[in-house]
Short mmCIF file of C-alpha atoms in Angstrom, two decimals:
data_model
loop_
_atom_site.label_atom_id
_atom_site.label_comp_id
_atom_site.label_asym_id
_atom_site.label_seq_id
_atom_site.Cartn_x
_atom_site.Cartn_y
_atom_site.Cartn_z
CA MET P 1 -0.09 0.07 0.09
CA VAL P 2 1.48 3.50 -1.00
CA SER P 3 1.83 5.67 1.90
CA PHE P 4 -0.16 8.91 2.04
CA ILE P 5 2.22 10.64 4.23
CA ASN P 6 4.18 13.73 2.86
CA GLN P 7 7.35 13.99 4.93
CA SER P 8 7.88 17.45 3.72
CA VAL P 9 4.91 18.68 5.53
CA ARG P 10 5.82 17.24 8.94
CA ARG P 11 6.57 19.83 11.47
CA THR P 12 9.08 19.11 14.41
CA LEU P 13 9.60 20.66 17.58
CA SER P 14 12.61 22.51 18.01
CA GLN P 15 15.00 22.11 21.11
CA GLU P 16 13.27 25.13 22.85
CA GLY P 17 9.91 23.62 22.14
CA LEU P 18 10.92 20.21 23.47
CA THR P 19 12.32 21.92 26.74
CA SER P 20 9.24 24.21 27.37
CA PHE P 21 6.99 21.33 26.97
CA GLN P 22 9.11 18.77 29.20
CA ALA P 23 9.18 21.71 31.72
CA GLN P 24 5.18 22.05 31.81
CA PHE P 25 4.33 18.34 31.61
CA GLY P 26 7.16 16.62 33.11
CA GLU P 27 6.75 12.81 32.78
CA ARG P 28 3.45 13.15 31.26
CA PHE P 29 5.24 14.41 27.94
CA ILE P 30 6.14 11.00 26.53
CA THR P 31 8.30 10.64 23.70
CA SER P 32 8.87 6.72 23.63
CA ASP P 33 8.58 4.68 20.45
CA ALA P 34 5.92 2.40 21.84
CA VAL P 35 3.46 4.91 23.06
CA ARG P 36 4.12 6.98 19.85
CA GLN P 37 3.30 4.13 17.82
CA HIS P 38 0.16 3.43 19.64
CA HIS P 39 -0.84 6.92 19.24
CA GLY P 40 -0.36 6.89 15.29
CA THR P 41 -2.57 3.85 14.81
CA ASP P 42 -6.10 3.67 14.26
CA GLU P 43 -8.84 1.33 12.67
CA SER P 44 -8.24 2.88 9.31
CA PRO P 45 -6.32 0.98 6.39
CA TYR P 46 -3.39 3.46 6.70
CA PRO P 47 0.09 2.97 7.67
CA VAL P 48 1.27 3.94 11.50
CA CYS P 49 1.88 7.62 11.69
CA PRO P 50 2.95 8.62 15.01
CA PRO P 51 3.30 11.78 16.76
CA GLU P 52 6.37 13.39 18.13
CA ALA P 53 5.18 13.08 21.64
CA VAL P 54 1.89 12.22 23.54
CA ILE P 55 0.46 14.13 26.70
CA PHE P 56 -1.88 13.00 29.23
CA PRO P 57 -3.75 15.94 30.42
CA ARG P 58 -5.65 15.82 33.66
CA ASN P 59 -7.76 19.03 33.65
CA ILE P 60 -8.69 21.99 31.32
CA ASP P 61 -5.52 23.85 32.41
CA ASP P 62 -3.49 21.07 31.06
CA VAL P 63 -4.99 21.39 27.68
CA VAL P 64 -4.89 25.13 27.68
CA ALA P 65 -1.10 24.98 28.46
CA ALA P 66 -0.55 22.22 25.40
CA VAL P 67 -2.60 24.29 23.09
CA ARG P 68 -0.66 27.55 23.84
CA LEU P 69 2.57 25.75 23.33
CA CYS P 70 1.75 24.25 20.26
CA ASN P 71 0.36 27.40 18.79
CA LYS P 72 3.59 29.29 19.83
CA TYR P 73 5.71 26.83 18.23
CA LYS P 74 3.39 26.15 15.32
CA VAL P 75 3.21 22.57 15.81
CA PRO P 76 0.07 20.29 15.20
CA ILE P 77 -1.94 19.14 18.18
CA ILE P 78 -4.28 16.10 17.74
CA PRO P 79 -6.76 14.92 20.28
CA PHE P 80 -7.22 11.18 21.03
CA GLY P 81 -10.04 9.31 22.48
CA ILE P 82 -9.82 5.61 22.16
CA GLY P 83 -8.22 5.49 18.64
CA SER P 84 -11.40 3.55 17.17
CA SER P 85 -11.71 5.87 14.15
CA LEU P 86 -11.93 4.33 10.75
CA GLU P 87 -10.83 7.32 8.43
CA GLY P 88 -7.36 8.15 9.71
CA HIS P 89 -8.63 10.88 12.08
CA ILE P 90 -6.01 10.48 14.78
CA LEU P 91 -2.85 9.83 12.49
CA ALA P 92 0.10 12.47 12.89
CA ILE P 93 0.28 13.07 9.29
CA GLU P 94 2.15 16.60 9.79
CA GLY P 95 3.75 15.52 13.19
CA GLY P 96 3.09 17.48 16.31
CA VAL P 97 1.78 16.31 19.68
CA THR P 98 -1.16 14.02 20.53
CA LEU P 99 -3.48 14.62 23.55
CA ASP P 100 -4.67 11.53 24.97
CA PHE P 101 -7.74 12.10 27.25
CA ALA P 102 -7.58 8.79 29.11
CA GLU P 103 -7.15 10.63 32.61
CA MET P 104 -9.99 13.17 31.80
CA ASN P 105 -12.94 10.66 32.39
CA LYS P 106 -15.16 11.88 35.04
CA VAL P 107 -18.82 12.45 34.93
CA LEU P 108 -18.88 16.06 36.16
CA ALA P 109 -22.74 16.70 36.85
CA ILE P 110 -25.86 14.61 36.40
CA ASN P 111 -29.12 16.71 35.94
CA ALA P 112 -31.77 14.03 36.04
CA GLU P 113 -34.51 16.71 36.21
CA ASP P 114 -33.48 18.33 33.00
CA PHE P 115 -32.35 15.15 31.17
CA THR P 116 -28.67 16.17 30.84
CA VAL P 117 -25.29 14.90 31.91
CA THR P 118 -21.89 16.60 31.68
CA VAL P 119 -18.88 14.77 31.30
CA GLU P 120 -15.03 15.18 30.28
CA PRO P 121 -14.21 14.05 27.04
CA GLY P 122 -12.41 10.68 27.98
CA VAL P 123 -15.41 9.38 29.34
CA ILE P 124 -16.42 6.09 27.63
CA ARG P 125 -20.12 5.70 26.41
CA THR P 126 -20.66 2.45 28.29
CA GLN P 127 -19.08 4.03 31.47
CA LEU P 128 -21.55 6.97 31.30
CA ASN P 129 -24.46 4.51 31.13
CA ASP P 130 -23.04 2.59 34.15
CA GLU P 131 -22.87 5.88 36.09
CA ILE P 132 -26.47 7.08 35.48
CA ARG P 133 -28.13 3.84 35.53
CA HIS P 134 -29.24 4.38 38.94
CA THR P 135 -31.46 7.58 37.92
CA GLY P 136 -33.66 5.58 35.48
CA LEU P 137 -31.94 7.34 32.50
CA PHE P 138 -29.68 6.31 29.71
CA PHE P 139 -27.35 7.68 26.65
CA PRO P 140 -28.57 6.21 23.61
CA ILE P 141 -25.91 6.73 21.03
CA ASP P 142 -24.15 3.53 20.15
CA PRO P 143 -21.64 3.56 17.60
CA GLY P 144 -20.76 0.03 18.73
CA ALA P 145 -17.26 0.86 19.08
CA TYR P 146 -15.70 1.27 22.52
CA ALA P 147 -15.64 5.09 22.00
CA SER P 148 -15.29 8.17 24.34
CA ILE P 149 -18.09 11.03 24.07
CA GLY P 150 -15.12 13.36 23.22
CA GLY P 151 -14.63 11.30 20.34
CA MET P 152 -18.02 10.65 19.38
CA ALA P 153 -18.88 14.64 19.52
CA ALA P 154 -15.78 15.34 17.42
CA THR P 155 -16.75 12.94 14.78
CA ARG P 156 -20.70 13.29 14.95
CA ALA P 157 -21.09 9.82 15.57
CA SER P 158 -24.24 7.99 15.52
CA GLY P 159 -24.94 4.07 15.44
CA THR P 160 -27.50 1.44 16.15
CA ASN P 161 -29.72 3.62 18.37
CA ALA P 162 -29.50 6.50 16.41
CA ALA P 163 -31.31 8.52 13.67
CA VAL P 164 -34.41 6.02 13.65
CA ARG P 165 -35.40 7.08 17.13
CA TYR P 166 -33.04 9.20 19.19
CA GLY P 167 -31.04 11.16 16.84
CA THR P 168 -27.04 11.31 16.40
CA MET P 169 -24.58 13.34 18.46
CA ARG P 170 -25.76 16.37 16.47
CA GLU P 171 -29.05 16.14 18.08
CA ASN P 172 -27.93 15.03 21.60
CA VAL P 173 -25.01 17.38 22.32
CA VAL P 174 -26.45 20.20 24.29
CA SER P 175 -23.44 22.09 25.09
CA LEU P 176 -19.49 22.11 24.64
CA LYS P 177 -16.29 23.54 26.43
CA VAL P 178 -13.80 24.02 23.88
CA VAL P 179 -10.07 25.36 24.08
CA THR P 180 -9.55 27.66 21.16
CA ALA P 181 -6.13 28.23 19.22
CA GLU P 182 -5.41 31.32 21.55
CA GLY P 183 -5.58 29.00 24.56
CA GLU P 184 -9.04 30.61 25.54
CA VAL P 185 -12.04 28.34 27.24
CA ILE P 186 -15.26 28.94 25.41
CA ARG P 187 -18.63 27.63 26.21
CA THR P 188 -20.91 26.83 23.02
CA SER P 189 -24.10 27.20 24.92
CA SER P 190 -26.20 26.91 27.80
CA ARG P 191 -28.24 23.79 28.83
CA ALA P 192 -31.50 25.52 27.72
CA ARG P 193 -33.65 23.20 25.51
CA LYS P 194 -33.43 25.66 22.88
CA SER P 195 -31.77 29.13 21.88
CA SER P 196 -32.06 31.42 19.14
CA ALA P 197 -29.08 33.73 20.63
CA GLY P 198 -26.49 34.12 17.98
CA TYR P 199 -24.40 31.43 15.84
CA ASP P 200 -24.86 27.76 16.60
CA LEU P 201 -21.40 27.15 17.90
CA THR P 202 -22.18 23.87 19.26
CA ARG P 203 -23.29 22.54 15.96
CA LEU P 204 -20.04 23.86 14.34
CA PHE P 205 -17.66 21.97 16.63
CA VAL P 206 -19.63 18.72 16.62
CA GLY P 207 -18.42 16.83 13.67
CA SER P 208 -15.09 19.11 13.23
CA GLU P 209 -12.78 16.33 13.84
CA GLY P 210 -10.42 18.27 16.00
CA THR P 211 -9.78 20.65 13.22
CA LEU P 212 -10.93 23.86 14.90
CA GLY P 213 -10.38 23.34 18.63
CA ILE P 214 -10.02 20.90 21.63
CA ILE P 215 -13.30 19.69 22.97
CA VAL P 216 -12.64 19.56 27.05
CA GLU P 217 -16.42 19.01 28.24
CA VAL P 218 -19.44 17.67 26.75
CA THR P 219 -22.89 18.11 28.30
CA VAL P 220 -25.19 15.45 26.31
CA ARG P 221 -29.04 14.72 26.40
CA VAL P 222 -30.11 11.57 28.07
CA TYR P 223 -33.54 9.71 28.14
CA PRO P 224 -35.77 7.53 30.26
CA GLN P 225 -35.11 4.02 30.27
CA PRO P 226 -38.17 2.33 28.29
CA GLU P 227 -40.47 0.34 30.21
CA ALA P 228 -40.19 -2.71 27.90
CA VAL P 229 -37.30 -3.72 25.64
CA THR P 230 -37.44 -6.62 23.24
CA ALA P 231 -35.24 -7.78 20.07
CA ALA P 232 -36.10 -9.84 17.21
CA ILE P 233 -34.10 -11.22 14.15
CA CYS P 234 -35.75 -12.03 10.73
CA ASN P 235 -34.07 -13.73 7.77
CA PHE P 236 -34.90 -12.82 4.23
CA PRO P 237 -34.24 -14.58 0.86
CA SER P 238 -32.39 -11.61 -0.72
CA LEU P 239 -30.65 -8.34 0.32
CA THR P 240 -33.25 -6.59 -1.72
CA ALA P 241 -36.06 -7.92 0.24
CA ALA P 242 -34.62 -7.10 3.36
CA VAL P 243 -33.96 -3.58 2.50
CA GLN P 244 -37.28 -3.04 0.91
CA SER P 245 -38.95 -4.08 4.23
CA VAL P 246 -36.72 -1.42 6.08
CA ILE P 247 -38.20 1.27 3.55
CA GLU P 248 -41.66 0.13 4.11
CA ILE P 249 -41.50 0.18 7.95
CA MET P 250 -40.00 3.56 8.00
CA GLN P 251 -42.71 4.88 5.79
CA SER P 252 -45.23 3.13 7.99
CA GLY P 253 -44.20 5.63 10.80
CA VAL P 254 -43.49 2.88 13.28
CA ALA P 255 -41.03 4.21 15.98
CA ILE P 256 -38.60 1.30 16.35
CA ALA P 257 -35.59 1.89 18.37
CA ARG P 258 -33.15 0.10 16.11
CA VAL P 259 -33.09 -1.86 12.80
CA GLU P 260 -29.81 -3.35 11.64
CA PHE P 261 -28.91 -4.96 8.43
CA MET P 262 -26.27 -7.82 7.69
CA ASP P 263 -25.50 -9.67 4.54
CA GLU P 264 -24.96 -13.26 4.34
CA ARG P 265 -21.23 -12.96 4.59
CA ALA P 266 -21.50 -10.69 7.48
CA VAL P 267 -23.68 -13.27 9.30
CA ALA P 268 -21.47 -16.22 8.69
CA ALA P 269 -18.81 -14.11 10.03
CA VAL P 270 -20.39 -13.33 13.11
CA ASN P 271 -21.63 -16.94 13.78
CA ARG P 272 -18.03 -17.79 13.60
CA TYR P 273 -16.47 -14.84 15.74
CA SER P 274 -19.20 -14.98 18.24
CA LYS P 275 -20.28 -18.49 18.34
CA LEU P 276 -23.84 -18.17 17.14
CA GLY P 277 -26.08 -20.14 15.19
CA LEU P 278 -27.94 -17.69 13.09
CA LYS P 279 -29.30 -18.37 9.73
CA GLU P 280 -26.67 -17.36 7.05
CA THR P 281 -29.08 -15.35 4.84
CA PRO P 282 -29.48 -11.53 4.75
CA LEU P 283 -31.05 -10.69 8.03
CA LEU P 284 -32.55 -7.66 9.84
CA LEU P 285 -32.16 -7.23 13.72
CA PHE P 286 -34.70 -5.14 15.34
CA GLU P 287 -35.12 -3.72 18.93
CA PHE P 288 -38.57 -2.11 19.99
CA HIS P 289 -38.61 0.23 23.17
CA GLY P 290 -41.82 1.60 24.85
CA SER P 291 -44.80 0.36 27.03
CA GLN P 292 -45.64 -3.32 27.01
CA THR P 293 -48.71 -2.79 24.89
CA GLY P 294 -46.76 -0.28 22.42
CA VAL P 295 -43.91 -2.89 21.84
CA ARG P 296 -46.43 -5.52 20.98
CA GLU P 297 -48.22 -3.27 18.55
CA GLN P 298 -44.82 -2.15 16.67
CA ALA P 299 -43.66 -5.77 16.68
CA GLU P 300 -47.20 -6.68 14.96
CA ILE P 301 -46.76 -4.19 12.19
CA VAL P 302 -43.41 -4.90 11.43
CA GLN P 303 -43.82 -8.56 11.16
CA GLU P 304 -46.78 -8.13 8.78
CA ILE P 305 -44.58 -6.12 6.45
CA VAL P 306 -41.52 -8.57 6.56
CA ARG P 307 -43.91 -11.39 5.83
CA ASP P 308 -45.15 -9.25 2.73
CA ASN P 309 -41.24 -9.25 1.52
CA GLY P 310 -40.62 -12.77 1.83
CA GLY P 311 -39.25 -12.58 5.63
CA MET P 312 -39.29 -15.20 7.90
CA ASP P 313 -41.05 -15.38 11.39
CA PHE P 314 -39.21 -13.47 14.03
CA GLU P 315 -36.84 -15.00 16.26
CA TRP P 316 -37.37 -13.31 19.76
CA ALA P 317 -34.85 -12.10 22.04
CA ASP P 318 -36.68 -10.88 25.33
CA ARG P 319 -34.25 -11.59 28.01
CA PRO P 320 -31.54 -8.94 28.45
CA GLU P 321 -28.66 -11.38 28.39
CA ASP P 322 -30.02 -12.72 24.95
CA ARG P 323 -30.26 -9.14 23.65
CA THR P 324 -26.92 -8.49 24.59
CA ARG P 325 -25.29 -11.25 23.12
CA LEU P 326 -27.09 -10.35 19.86
CA TRP P 327 -26.10 -6.57 19.88
CA THR P 328 -22.44 -7.42 20.87
CA ALA P 329 -22.10 -9.81 17.95
CA ARG P 330 -23.60 -6.96 15.74
CA HIS P 331 -21.07 -4.61 17.24
CA ASN P 332 -18.17 -6.90 16.99
CA SER P 333 -18.96 -7.28 12.74
CA HIS P 334 -15.90 -5.30 12.26
CA TYR P 335 -13.69 -7.58 14.06
CA SER P 336 -15.60 -10.75 13.15
CA GLY P 337 -15.07 -9.72 9.36
CA LEU P 338 -11.43 -9.66 9.70
CA GLN P 339 -11.60 -13.38 10.65
CA LEU P 340 -12.74 -14.01 7.23
CA ARG P 341 -9.26 -13.40 5.84
CA PRO P 342 -6.58 -13.75 8.75
CA GLY P 343 -3.59 -11.19 8.33
CA SER P 344 -5.95 -8.86 6.23
CA ARG P 345 -6.45 -5.17 6.70
CA SER P 346 -9.99 -3.93 6.67
CA VAL P 347 -10.92 -1.11 4.40
CA ALA P 348 -14.18 0.34 6.00
CA THR P 349 -16.32 2.84 4.38
CA ASP P 350 -19.80 4.04 4.71
CA VAL P 351 -22.60 6.25 2.77
CA CYS P 352 -26.06 7.55 3.58
CA VAL P 353 -28.81 8.14 1.18
CA PRO P 354 -32.61 8.95 1.24
CA ILE P 355 -34.49 5.99 2.62
CA SER P 356 -36.32 5.94 -0.73
CA ARG P 357 -32.93 5.35 -2.70
CA LEU P 358 -31.73 2.79 0.02
CA ALA P 359 -32.62 -0.57 -1.73
CA GLU P 360 -31.21 0.67 -4.94
CA CYS P 361 -27.82 1.86 -3.60
CA VAL P 362 -27.30 -1.48 -1.68
CA THR P 363 -28.04 -3.63 -4.19
CA GLN P 364 -25.69 -1.83 -6.93
CA THR P 365 -22.98 -1.83 -4.14
CA ALA P 366 -23.31 -5.61 -3.63
CA GLU P 367 -23.15 -6.23 -7.43
CA ASP P 368 -20.07 -4.30 -7.39
CA LEU P 369 -18.29 -6.27 -4.81
CA GLU P 370 -19.22 -9.68 -6.40
CA ALA P 371 -16.15 -8.63 -9.26
CA MET P 372 -13.67 -8.21 -6.07
CA PRO P 373 -10.95 -10.80 -5.67
CA PHE P 374 -11.16 -10.16 -1.67
CA PRO P 375 -13.84 -11.06 1.00
CA CYS P 376 -16.46 -8.21 1.61
CA THR P 377 -19.30 -7.58 3.84
CA ILE P 378 -22.22 -5.07 3.93
CA VAL P 379 -23.70 -4.28 7.37
CA GLY P 380 -25.91 -0.95 8.14
CA HIS P 381 -27.93 1.12 10.45
CA VAL P 382 -30.50 1.05 7.39
CA GLY P 383 -33.24 2.64 9.40
CA ASP P 384 -31.49 6.09 8.39
CA GLY P 385 -30.41 5.15 5.10
CA ASN P 386 -26.75 4.43 6.43
CA PHE P 387 -24.84 1.39 5.56
CA HIS P 388 -21.08 0.17 5.60
CA VAL P 389 -18.85 -2.05 3.28
CA GLN P 390 -15.80 -3.71 4.82
CA MET P 391 -13.52 -5.02 2.46
CA LEU P 392 -10.68 -7.40 3.45
CA ILE P 393 -7.33 -6.60 1.71
CA ASP P 394 -3.84 -7.94 1.52
CA PRO P 395 -1.89 -5.14 3.23
CA ASP P 396 0.98 -5.81 0.91
CA SER P 397 -1.04 -5.85 -2.17
CA GLU P 398 -1.00 -2.32 -4.11
CA ASP P 399 -3.65 -4.12 -6.46
CA GLU P 400 -5.96 -4.90 -3.95
CA TRP P 401 -5.74 -1.43 -2.49
CA GLN P 402 -6.45 0.08 -5.65
CA LYS P 403 -9.49 -2.13 -6.35
CA SER P 404 -10.82 -1.25 -2.68
CA GLU P 405 -10.61 2.35 -3.53
CA HIS P 406 -12.11 2.04 -7.09
CA ILE P 407 -15.11 0.24 -4.92
CA ASN P 408 -15.01 3.37 -2.30
CA ARG P 409 -15.21 5.75 -5.16
CA ARG P 410 -18.16 3.96 -6.95
CA LEU P 411 -20.12 4.00 -3.93
CA ILE P 412 -19.56 7.41 -2.88
CA THR P 413 -20.17 8.94 -6.25
CA ARG P 414 -23.59 6.65 -6.50
CA ALA P 415 -24.64 8.04 -2.88
CA ILE P 416 -24.03 11.72 -3.81
CA GLN P 417 -25.84 11.24 -7.21
CA MET P 418 -28.94 10.01 -4.97
CA ASP P 419 -28.65 13.17 -2.91
CA GLY P 420 -26.68 11.32 -0.30
CA THR P 421 -23.51 12.06 1.44
CA CYS P 422 -20.13 10.29 1.55
CA SER P 423 -20.18 9.58 5.06
CA GLY P 424 -23.23 8.93 7.53
CA GLU P 425 -21.15 8.48 10.49
CA HIS P 426 -17.52 7.47 9.98
CA GLY P 427 -16.60 11.07 9.03
CA VAL P 428 -14.14 12.45 6.65
CA GLY P 429 -10.67 12.13 8.29
CA VAL P 430 -7.97 11.51 5.59
CA HIS P 431 -9.76 9.05 3.48
CA LYS P 432 -12.73 11.02 2.14
CA MET P 433 -11.52 14.64 1.68
CA GLU P 434 -11.37 14.33 -1.93
CA PHE P 435 -15.13 13.95 -2.12
CA LEU P 436 -16.13 17.12 -0.30
CA LYS P 437 -16.06 19.24 -3.24
CA GLU P 438 -18.22 16.73 -5.05
CA GLU P 439 -20.81 16.80 -2.34
CA HIS P 440 -20.63 20.56 -1.12
CA GLY P 441 -19.23 22.26 -4.21
CA GLU P 442 -16.51 24.58 -4.55
CA ALA P 443 -18.11 27.32 -2.89
CA GLY P 444 -19.29 25.21 0.12
CA LEU P 445 -15.74 23.90 0.53
CA ASN P 446 -14.22 27.41 0.35
CA LEU P 447 -16.53 28.59 3.17
CA MET P 448 -15.30 25.50 5.30
CA ARG P 449 -11.91 26.57 4.66
CA LEU P 450 -12.60 30.19 5.53
CA ILE P 451 -13.94 28.81 9.01
CA LYS P 452 -10.81 26.69 9.39
CA HIS P 453 -8.55 29.75 8.79
CA ALA P 454 -10.44 31.96 11.26
CA TYR P 455 -10.36 29.43 14.02
CA ASP P 456 -6.97 28.01 13.55
CA PRO P 457 -4.80 30.67 11.91
CA ASN P 458 -1.68 28.57 12.38
CA ASN P 459 -3.26 25.35 11.21
CA ILE P 460 -2.38 23.40 14.36
CA PHE P 461 -5.46 21.57 14.95
CA ASN P 462 -5.44 18.15 13.38
CA PRO P 463 -3.88 19.35 10.16
CA GLY P 464 -4.45 17.40 6.99
CA LYS P 465 -8.00 16.28 7.79
CA LEU P 466 -11.72 17.33 6.93
CA VAL P 467 -10.47 19.98 4.55
CA SER P 468 -7.22 20.84 2.98
CA TRP P 469 -5.63 24.07 4.08
CA LYS P 470 -4.57 26.47 1.66
CA ALA P 471 -2.30 29.27 2.82
#
C-alpha cells in the first residue's frame, strides 16, 4: 500500500519547544516509541503515523497549556480518545503532539430533572450509562465501538440507536467547552432546551474532527429507560427484500428503536466469531422500546410488513442477556469480518442516502463487490439510510488497495448522485477529503476553509484532515 504521508509537511518541535513542553508536563510528556506508535494507529487501512510526543492531560488547564505551546511553536496538536476511528482521524500526518484524554474521564454533573449529563471528553459511552443507571436514564448513542464521548462529539457519531429514534450526536450534544487556538476556553451554549441567541457554535464543533479546537467538556441529552425492550431477528431470501422491508417500515411511521442489516457474509462471520447459530442469509435485527402494549403493537406491524417481503417469522430475544449477546455480536462485526481473511487489513467505508434510494444503492453496491478478489461484507443502520462496506485486503497488495479504492469511489459517487452523503457516521478524516467538493461544491468547500482559517490561523488543530489547508 502506498503511504499517503508527505514527509516534507511534517513539523517538528525545536529544542526550545521540547524543553518548554518537558518543563510544563514533566513525565506526562512522553516520547517513547511504543507510546508514539500506539497513538499513530487507528482502525483505518493507513500505515502507522506517530506523533512526536504524547501528553496525558488531567484537566482543562493542562489542555490550555498544551494548546498555547503548540500555537507558539506552530506544531500540530491532535486529540485522541480511544483510537477507534476508521478514516485516519488521529494519525499525525504532519507530526506534532497528541493529547490522550484517558485521564480526563469523570462524569461531572448529572441533572436528571433536565435530562442532561456533563462529562469530560475521555468518558466512555458504556461508563456513562453505568454511572447514570441508578437515575432511570440512559444515553442512547451507540456506535458499537468502545468510544469516548469527546471522540463521538468530534466525529458526529451515531450508530445502532441513532437517527431511527434518538438522533445522532448532532441532536444530543447540548453544549461544549472548547479550547481555542489562542488558549481560551469557550462554552458554546447553555443547557437550555433551545436558543435563538447567535450562531450555533455547538453544531459547528460537533463533527469538526478536532480541526477547529479541542473539546474538553461535553453536555449530552439522556432519556428515560423504556418500560419494555425486546429484540427480534428476521431472515430474508435476498438482500433487496430485507432492505425494501426497512423502507416500508420507516414509511409506516413505526417508531422502532433500532433496525440493523447484515448480508449473508457478515452473518457467517458473526456466527464464527461470536459462536452464534444465525441463519446465514440476509437478516434484519430489530429492537423495540416502549410500553408493553406499544412494543407488542410495533412488532405486529413490522412482522406483517416483513412477511409481505418474504421475511421469515421473528426469532425473539426478550431476556436482557440474549439481547446483549445479539447486539454485542453485531457491534463486533468489524472484528468478525477480519476473521474471514486472517492477516488482512480492513478497508471500511460508509455512505448515507435518502431512505427511498436505499434498496437501489445497496443492491448496486453488492453487485460491484461480487467482482472483487477479496472478501467483503455489508452491514448497516439501514433505518436511517446508512450502510457500511468492509473490504478485507492484503496489506502488501497495491492492486487490492487500488481495487478497494475503486469500490469506495463508485459507492460514494453513487450515493452523492442519489442526493446522499459520502459518510453517514465515519466522518471525513483523511480518506474522504477528496469527495467534499463533489458533495458540497467549490463554494461550500471554500466556506469551510474560511472557517478553518478563522478558528485556526496557524493550522495546528489536527491538520491534513477534513478540509485541505490553503495558505
